[in-house]
Tab-separated table of C-alpha atoms (C1' of nucleotides) in Angstrom:
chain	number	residue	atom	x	y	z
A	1	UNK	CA	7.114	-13.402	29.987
A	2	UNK	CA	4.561	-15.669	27.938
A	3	UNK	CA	1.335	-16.902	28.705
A	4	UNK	CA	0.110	-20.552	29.142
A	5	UNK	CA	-1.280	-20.434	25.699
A	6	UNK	CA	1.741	-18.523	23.952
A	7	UNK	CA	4.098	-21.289	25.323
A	8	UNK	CA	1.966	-24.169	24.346
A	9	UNK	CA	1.602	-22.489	21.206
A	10	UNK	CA	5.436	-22.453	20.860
A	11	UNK	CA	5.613	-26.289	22.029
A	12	UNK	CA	3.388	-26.999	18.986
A	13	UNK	CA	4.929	-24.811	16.357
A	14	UNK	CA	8.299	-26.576	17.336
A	15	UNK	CA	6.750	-30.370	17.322
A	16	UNK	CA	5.455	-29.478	13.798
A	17	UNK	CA	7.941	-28.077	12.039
A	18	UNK	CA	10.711	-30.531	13.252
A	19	UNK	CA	8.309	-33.271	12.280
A	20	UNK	CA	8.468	-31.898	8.550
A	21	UNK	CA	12.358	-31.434	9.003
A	22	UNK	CA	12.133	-35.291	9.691
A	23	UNK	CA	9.990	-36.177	6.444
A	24	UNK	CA	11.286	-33.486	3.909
A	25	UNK	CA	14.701	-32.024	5.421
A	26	UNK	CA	18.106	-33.569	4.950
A	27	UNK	CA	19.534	-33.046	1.479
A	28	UNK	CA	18.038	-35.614	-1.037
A	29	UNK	CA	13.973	-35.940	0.015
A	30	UNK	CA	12.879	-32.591	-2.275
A	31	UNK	CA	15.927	-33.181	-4.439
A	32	UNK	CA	14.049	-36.376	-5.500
A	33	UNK	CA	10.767	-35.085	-5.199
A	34	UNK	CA	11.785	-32.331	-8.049
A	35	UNK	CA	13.160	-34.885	-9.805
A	36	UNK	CA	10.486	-37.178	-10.249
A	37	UNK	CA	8.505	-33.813	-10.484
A	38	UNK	CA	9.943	-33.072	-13.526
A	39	UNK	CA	9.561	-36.218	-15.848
A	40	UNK	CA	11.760	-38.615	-14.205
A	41	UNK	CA	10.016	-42.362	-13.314
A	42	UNK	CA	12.794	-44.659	-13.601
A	43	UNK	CA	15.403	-45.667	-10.937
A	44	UNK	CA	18.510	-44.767	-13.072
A	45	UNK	CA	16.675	-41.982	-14.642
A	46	UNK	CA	16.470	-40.252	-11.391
A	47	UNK	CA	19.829	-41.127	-10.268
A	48	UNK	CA	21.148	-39.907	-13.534
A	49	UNK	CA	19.164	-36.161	-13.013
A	50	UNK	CA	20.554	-35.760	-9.405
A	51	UNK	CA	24.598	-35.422	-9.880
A	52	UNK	CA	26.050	-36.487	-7.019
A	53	UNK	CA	23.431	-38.845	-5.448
A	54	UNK	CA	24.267	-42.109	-4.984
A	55	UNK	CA	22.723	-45.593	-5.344
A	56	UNK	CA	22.458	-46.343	-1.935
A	57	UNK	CA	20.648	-42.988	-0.438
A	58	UNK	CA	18.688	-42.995	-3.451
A	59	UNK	CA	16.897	-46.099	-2.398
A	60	UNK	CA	16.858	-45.103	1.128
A	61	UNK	CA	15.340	-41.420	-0.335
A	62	UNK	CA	12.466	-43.452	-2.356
A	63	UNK	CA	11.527	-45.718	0.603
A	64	UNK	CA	11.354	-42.851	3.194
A	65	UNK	CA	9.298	-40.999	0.945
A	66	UNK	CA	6.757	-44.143	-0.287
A	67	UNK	CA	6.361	-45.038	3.731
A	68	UNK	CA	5.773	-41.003	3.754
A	69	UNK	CA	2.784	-41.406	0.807
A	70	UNK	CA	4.550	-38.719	-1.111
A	71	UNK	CA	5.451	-41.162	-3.969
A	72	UNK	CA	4.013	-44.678	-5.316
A	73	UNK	CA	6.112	-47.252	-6.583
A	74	UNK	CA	4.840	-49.365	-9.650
A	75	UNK	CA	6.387	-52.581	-10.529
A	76	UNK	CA	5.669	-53.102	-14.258
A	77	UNK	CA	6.274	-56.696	-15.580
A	78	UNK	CA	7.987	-57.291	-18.843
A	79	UNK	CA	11.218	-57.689	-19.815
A	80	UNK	CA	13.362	-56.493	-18.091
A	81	UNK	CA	11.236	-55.841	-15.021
A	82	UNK	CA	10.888	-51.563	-14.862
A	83	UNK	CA	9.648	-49.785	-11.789
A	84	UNK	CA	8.284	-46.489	-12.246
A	85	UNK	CA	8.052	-43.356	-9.400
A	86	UNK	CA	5.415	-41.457	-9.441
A	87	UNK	CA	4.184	-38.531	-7.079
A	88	UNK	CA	1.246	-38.859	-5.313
A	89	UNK	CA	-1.715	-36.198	-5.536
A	90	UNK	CA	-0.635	-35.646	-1.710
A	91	UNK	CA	3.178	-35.298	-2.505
A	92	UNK	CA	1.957	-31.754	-4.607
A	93	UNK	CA	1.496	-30.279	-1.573
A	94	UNK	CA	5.078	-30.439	-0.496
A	95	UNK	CA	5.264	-27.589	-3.376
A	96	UNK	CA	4.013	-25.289	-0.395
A	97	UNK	CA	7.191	-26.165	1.259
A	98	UNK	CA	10.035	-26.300	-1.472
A	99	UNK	CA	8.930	-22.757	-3.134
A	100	UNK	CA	9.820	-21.078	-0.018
A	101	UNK	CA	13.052	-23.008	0.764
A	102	UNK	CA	13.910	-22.281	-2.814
A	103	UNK	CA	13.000	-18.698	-3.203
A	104	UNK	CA	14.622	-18.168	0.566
A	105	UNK	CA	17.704	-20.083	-0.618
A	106	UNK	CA	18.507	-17.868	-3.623
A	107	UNK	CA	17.868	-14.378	-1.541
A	108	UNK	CA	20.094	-15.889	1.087
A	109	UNK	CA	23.151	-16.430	-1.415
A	110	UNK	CA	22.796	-12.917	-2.047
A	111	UNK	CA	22.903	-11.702	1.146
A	112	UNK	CA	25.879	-13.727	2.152
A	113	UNK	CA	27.837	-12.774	-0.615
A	114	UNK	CA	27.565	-9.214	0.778
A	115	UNK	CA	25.248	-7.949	-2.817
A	116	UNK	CA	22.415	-7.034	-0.862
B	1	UNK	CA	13.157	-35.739	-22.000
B	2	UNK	CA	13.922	-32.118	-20.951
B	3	UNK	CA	15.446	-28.952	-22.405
B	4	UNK	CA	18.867	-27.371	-21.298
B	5	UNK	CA	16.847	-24.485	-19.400
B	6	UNK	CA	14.805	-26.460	-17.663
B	7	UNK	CA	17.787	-29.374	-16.517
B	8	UNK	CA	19.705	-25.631	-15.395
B	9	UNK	CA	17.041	-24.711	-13.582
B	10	UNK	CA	16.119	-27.993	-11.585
B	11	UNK	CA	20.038	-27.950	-10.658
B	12	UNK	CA	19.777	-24.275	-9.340
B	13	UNK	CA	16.544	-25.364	-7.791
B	14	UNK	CA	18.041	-27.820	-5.717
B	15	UNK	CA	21.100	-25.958	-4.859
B	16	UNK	CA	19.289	-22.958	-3.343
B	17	UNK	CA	17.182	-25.898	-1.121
B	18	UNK	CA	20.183	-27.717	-0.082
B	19	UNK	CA	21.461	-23.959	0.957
B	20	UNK	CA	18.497	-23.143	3.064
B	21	UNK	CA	18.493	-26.660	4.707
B	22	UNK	CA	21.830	-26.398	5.254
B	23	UNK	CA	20.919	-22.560	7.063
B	24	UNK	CA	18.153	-23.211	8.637
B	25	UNK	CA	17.783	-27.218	8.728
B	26	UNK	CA	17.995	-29.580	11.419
B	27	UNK	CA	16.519	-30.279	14.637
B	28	UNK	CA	16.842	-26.897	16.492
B	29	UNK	CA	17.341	-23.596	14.205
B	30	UNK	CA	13.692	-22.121	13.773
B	31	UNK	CA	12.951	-23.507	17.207
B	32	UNK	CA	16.014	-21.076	18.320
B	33	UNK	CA	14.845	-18.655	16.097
B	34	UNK	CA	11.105	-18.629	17.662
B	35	UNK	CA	11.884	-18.948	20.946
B	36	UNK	CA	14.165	-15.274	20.639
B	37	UNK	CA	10.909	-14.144	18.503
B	38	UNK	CA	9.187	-14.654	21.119
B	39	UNK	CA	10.687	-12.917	23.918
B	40	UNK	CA	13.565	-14.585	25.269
B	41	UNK	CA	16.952	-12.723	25.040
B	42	UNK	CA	19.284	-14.611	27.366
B	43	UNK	CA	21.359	-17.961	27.115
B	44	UNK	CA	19.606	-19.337	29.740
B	45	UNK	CA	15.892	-17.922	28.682
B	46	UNK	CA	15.996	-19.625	25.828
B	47	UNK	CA	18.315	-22.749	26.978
B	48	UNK	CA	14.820	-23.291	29.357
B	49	UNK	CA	12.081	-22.444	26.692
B	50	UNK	CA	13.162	-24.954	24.271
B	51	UNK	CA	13.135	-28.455	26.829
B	52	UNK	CA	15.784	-31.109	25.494
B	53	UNK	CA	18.446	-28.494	23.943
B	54	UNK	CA	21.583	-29.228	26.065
B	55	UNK	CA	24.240	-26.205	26.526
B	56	UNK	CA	26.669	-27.573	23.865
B	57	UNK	CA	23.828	-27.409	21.217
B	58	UNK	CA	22.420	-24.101	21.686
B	59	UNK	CA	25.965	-22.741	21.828
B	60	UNK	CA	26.469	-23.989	18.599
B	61	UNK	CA	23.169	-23.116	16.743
B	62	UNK	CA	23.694	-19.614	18.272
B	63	UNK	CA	27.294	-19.280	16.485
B	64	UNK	CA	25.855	-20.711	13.371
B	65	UNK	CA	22.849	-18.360	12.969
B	66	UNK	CA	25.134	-15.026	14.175
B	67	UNK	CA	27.462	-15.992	11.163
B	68	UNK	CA	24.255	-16.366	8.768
B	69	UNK	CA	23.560	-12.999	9.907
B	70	UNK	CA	20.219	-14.010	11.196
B	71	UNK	CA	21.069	-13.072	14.737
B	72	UNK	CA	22.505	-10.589	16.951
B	73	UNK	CA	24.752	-11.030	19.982
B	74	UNK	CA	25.408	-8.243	22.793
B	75	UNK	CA	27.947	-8.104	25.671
B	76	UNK	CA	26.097	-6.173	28.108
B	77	UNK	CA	28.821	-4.826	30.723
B	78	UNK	CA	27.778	-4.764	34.077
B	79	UNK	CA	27.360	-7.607	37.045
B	80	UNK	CA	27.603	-10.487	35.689
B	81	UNK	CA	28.495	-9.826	32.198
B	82	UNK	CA	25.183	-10.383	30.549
B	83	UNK	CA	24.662	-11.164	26.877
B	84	UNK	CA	21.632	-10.539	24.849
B	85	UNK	CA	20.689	-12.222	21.735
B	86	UNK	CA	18.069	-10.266	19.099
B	87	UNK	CA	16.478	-11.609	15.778
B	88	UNK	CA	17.910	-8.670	12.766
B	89	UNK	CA	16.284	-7.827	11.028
B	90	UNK	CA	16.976	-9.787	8.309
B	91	UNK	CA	15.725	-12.573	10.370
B	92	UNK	CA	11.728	-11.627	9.857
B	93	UNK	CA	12.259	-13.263	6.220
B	94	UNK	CA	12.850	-16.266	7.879
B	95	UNK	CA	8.766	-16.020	9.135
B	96	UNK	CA	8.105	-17.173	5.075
B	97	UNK	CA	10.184	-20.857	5.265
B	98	UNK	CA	8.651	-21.137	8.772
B	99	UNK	CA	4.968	-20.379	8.508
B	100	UNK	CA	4.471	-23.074	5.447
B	101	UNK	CA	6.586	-25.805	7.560
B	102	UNK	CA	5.020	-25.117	10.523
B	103	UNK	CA	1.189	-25.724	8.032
B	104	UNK	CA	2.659	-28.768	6.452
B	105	UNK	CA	3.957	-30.560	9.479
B	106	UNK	CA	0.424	-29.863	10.869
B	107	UNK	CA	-1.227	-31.614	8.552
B	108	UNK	CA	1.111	-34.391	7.505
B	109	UNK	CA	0.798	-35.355	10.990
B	110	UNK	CA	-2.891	-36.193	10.432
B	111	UNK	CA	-2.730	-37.700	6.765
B	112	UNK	CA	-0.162	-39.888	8.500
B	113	UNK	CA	-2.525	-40.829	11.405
B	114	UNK	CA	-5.141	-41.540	8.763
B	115	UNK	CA	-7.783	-38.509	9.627
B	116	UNK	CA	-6.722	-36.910	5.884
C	1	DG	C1'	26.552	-69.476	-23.330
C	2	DG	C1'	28.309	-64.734	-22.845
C	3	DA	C1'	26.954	-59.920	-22.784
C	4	DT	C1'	23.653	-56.568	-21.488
C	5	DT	C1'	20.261	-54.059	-18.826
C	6	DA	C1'	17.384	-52.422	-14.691
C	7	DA	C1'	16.918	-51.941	-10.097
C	8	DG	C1'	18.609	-52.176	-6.671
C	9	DT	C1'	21.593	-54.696	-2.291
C	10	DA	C1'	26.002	-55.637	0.395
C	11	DT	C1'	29.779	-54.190	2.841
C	12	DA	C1'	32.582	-51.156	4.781
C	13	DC	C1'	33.588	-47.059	5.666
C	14	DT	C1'	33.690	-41.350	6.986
C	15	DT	C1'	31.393	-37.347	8.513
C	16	DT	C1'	28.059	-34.661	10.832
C	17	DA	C1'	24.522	-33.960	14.273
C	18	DG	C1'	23.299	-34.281	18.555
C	19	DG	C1'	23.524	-35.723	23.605
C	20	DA	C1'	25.469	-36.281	28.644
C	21	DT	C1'	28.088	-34.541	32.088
C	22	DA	C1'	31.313	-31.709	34.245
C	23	DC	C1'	33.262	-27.513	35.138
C	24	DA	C1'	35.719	-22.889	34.133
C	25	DG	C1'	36.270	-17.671	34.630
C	26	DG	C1'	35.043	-13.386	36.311
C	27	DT	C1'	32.695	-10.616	39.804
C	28	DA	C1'	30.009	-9.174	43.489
C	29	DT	C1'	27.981	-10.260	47.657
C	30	DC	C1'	28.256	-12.120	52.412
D	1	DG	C1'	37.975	-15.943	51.374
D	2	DA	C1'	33.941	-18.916	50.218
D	3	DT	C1'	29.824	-18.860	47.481
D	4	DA	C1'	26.619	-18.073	43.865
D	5	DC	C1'	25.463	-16.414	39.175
D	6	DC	C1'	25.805	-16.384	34.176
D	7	DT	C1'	27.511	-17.843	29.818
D	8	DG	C1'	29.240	-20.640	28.002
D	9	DT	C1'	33.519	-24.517	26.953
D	10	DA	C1'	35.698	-29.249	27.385
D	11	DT	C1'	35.546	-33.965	26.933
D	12	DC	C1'	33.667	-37.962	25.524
D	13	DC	C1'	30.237	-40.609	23.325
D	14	DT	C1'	26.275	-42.460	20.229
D	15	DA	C1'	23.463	-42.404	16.318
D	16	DA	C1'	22.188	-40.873	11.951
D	17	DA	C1'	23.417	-39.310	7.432
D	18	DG	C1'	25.959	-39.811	3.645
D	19	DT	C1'	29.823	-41.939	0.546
D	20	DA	C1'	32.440	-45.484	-2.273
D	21	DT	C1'	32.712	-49.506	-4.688
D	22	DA	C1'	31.438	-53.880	-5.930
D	23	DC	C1'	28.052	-57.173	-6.642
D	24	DT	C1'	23.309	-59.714	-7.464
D	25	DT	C1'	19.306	-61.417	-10.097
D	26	DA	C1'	16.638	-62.493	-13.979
D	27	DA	C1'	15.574	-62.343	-18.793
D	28	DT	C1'	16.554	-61.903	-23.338
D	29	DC	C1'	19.258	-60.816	-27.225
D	30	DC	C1'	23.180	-62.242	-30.126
DNA sequence: GGATTAAGTATACTTTAGGATACAGGTATC
DNA sequence: GATACCTGTATCCTAAAGTATACTTAATCC
């Protein structure tokens, strides 16, 4: 039994962590993030950093997270044309989410395999 | 340009992310998880706590988070067979990938709406 | 004028997640 | 013997996520 205020509590809690599930879950969005985190700018750069990634969601990845404000997108004009990524001062705060997915992640790997 | 150590450890990085979104990702597993957390023990308790999960769904998530070891599931013999569900203990960990979605998802939902 | 390079787009899939609806199986009550 | 209760399962479907491969565009070097 939970009152008013526990269950609208628990409504909220649910909105807000399924709202960052939308803009940071799924398997590329930190993938990139880190990427471009550590020293990558350039399309094929970033491509080339993330194995297994391919062309298509990596576009998708960088639009989602430009509409998102986690990353800029700067179109610099000689030849040929070069676009660099960059994070935005916002986008550092996603660091509050990946360290915990990460360090969770590793413990979990343990525990699965049956070592702890 | 980056070192071999730091290349290994932005592919471990990711894998351990992808791991934990692939545990506890998605639309419904820490709203499962929370709704058990707080109080509810039976299918139908938390089928009702969490509004748009159909049957099918929370069946499934259920399964999924028993085999991650993150939940526990008891027959409880007598009229009708009743089953309980209960976080483990193990589960409590999960508090530290919650708490800093549930902050971020918060306020991404302002700097979105432009009040940040 | 052919090759090369960067940053994607186009097209056509396959796979996974999630949703809608119905109903099954066992038991105890009436 | 019909009915209701509880915990799901069965069946079918849609939408979103992700994959594979080829191609485009524009400029400039050779």
């Amino acid at each position: 039994m939970v009152t008013k205020n526990e269950e609208t509590n628990f409504q909220e809690k649910i909105k807000a962590i399924q709202d960052t599930m939308f803009v940071l879950g799924g398997k590329w969005k930190i993938p990139v993030i880190l990427s471009i985190y550590s020293g990558n700018k350039r399309f094929n750069e970033i491509a080339s950093s993330i194995p297994t990634i391919t062309n298509r969601v990596l576009s998708k990845e960088l639009k989602h997270l430009e509409e998102n404000l986690l990353i800029s997108r700067t179109v610099i004009d000689d030849y040929p044309v070069r676009i660099e990524y960059a994070l935005t001062a916002y986008c550092l705060t996603t660091e509050e989410v990946a360290a915990p997915l990460e360090k969770w992640g590793k413990n979990h790997l343990k525990k699965i395999s049956g070592k702890v």
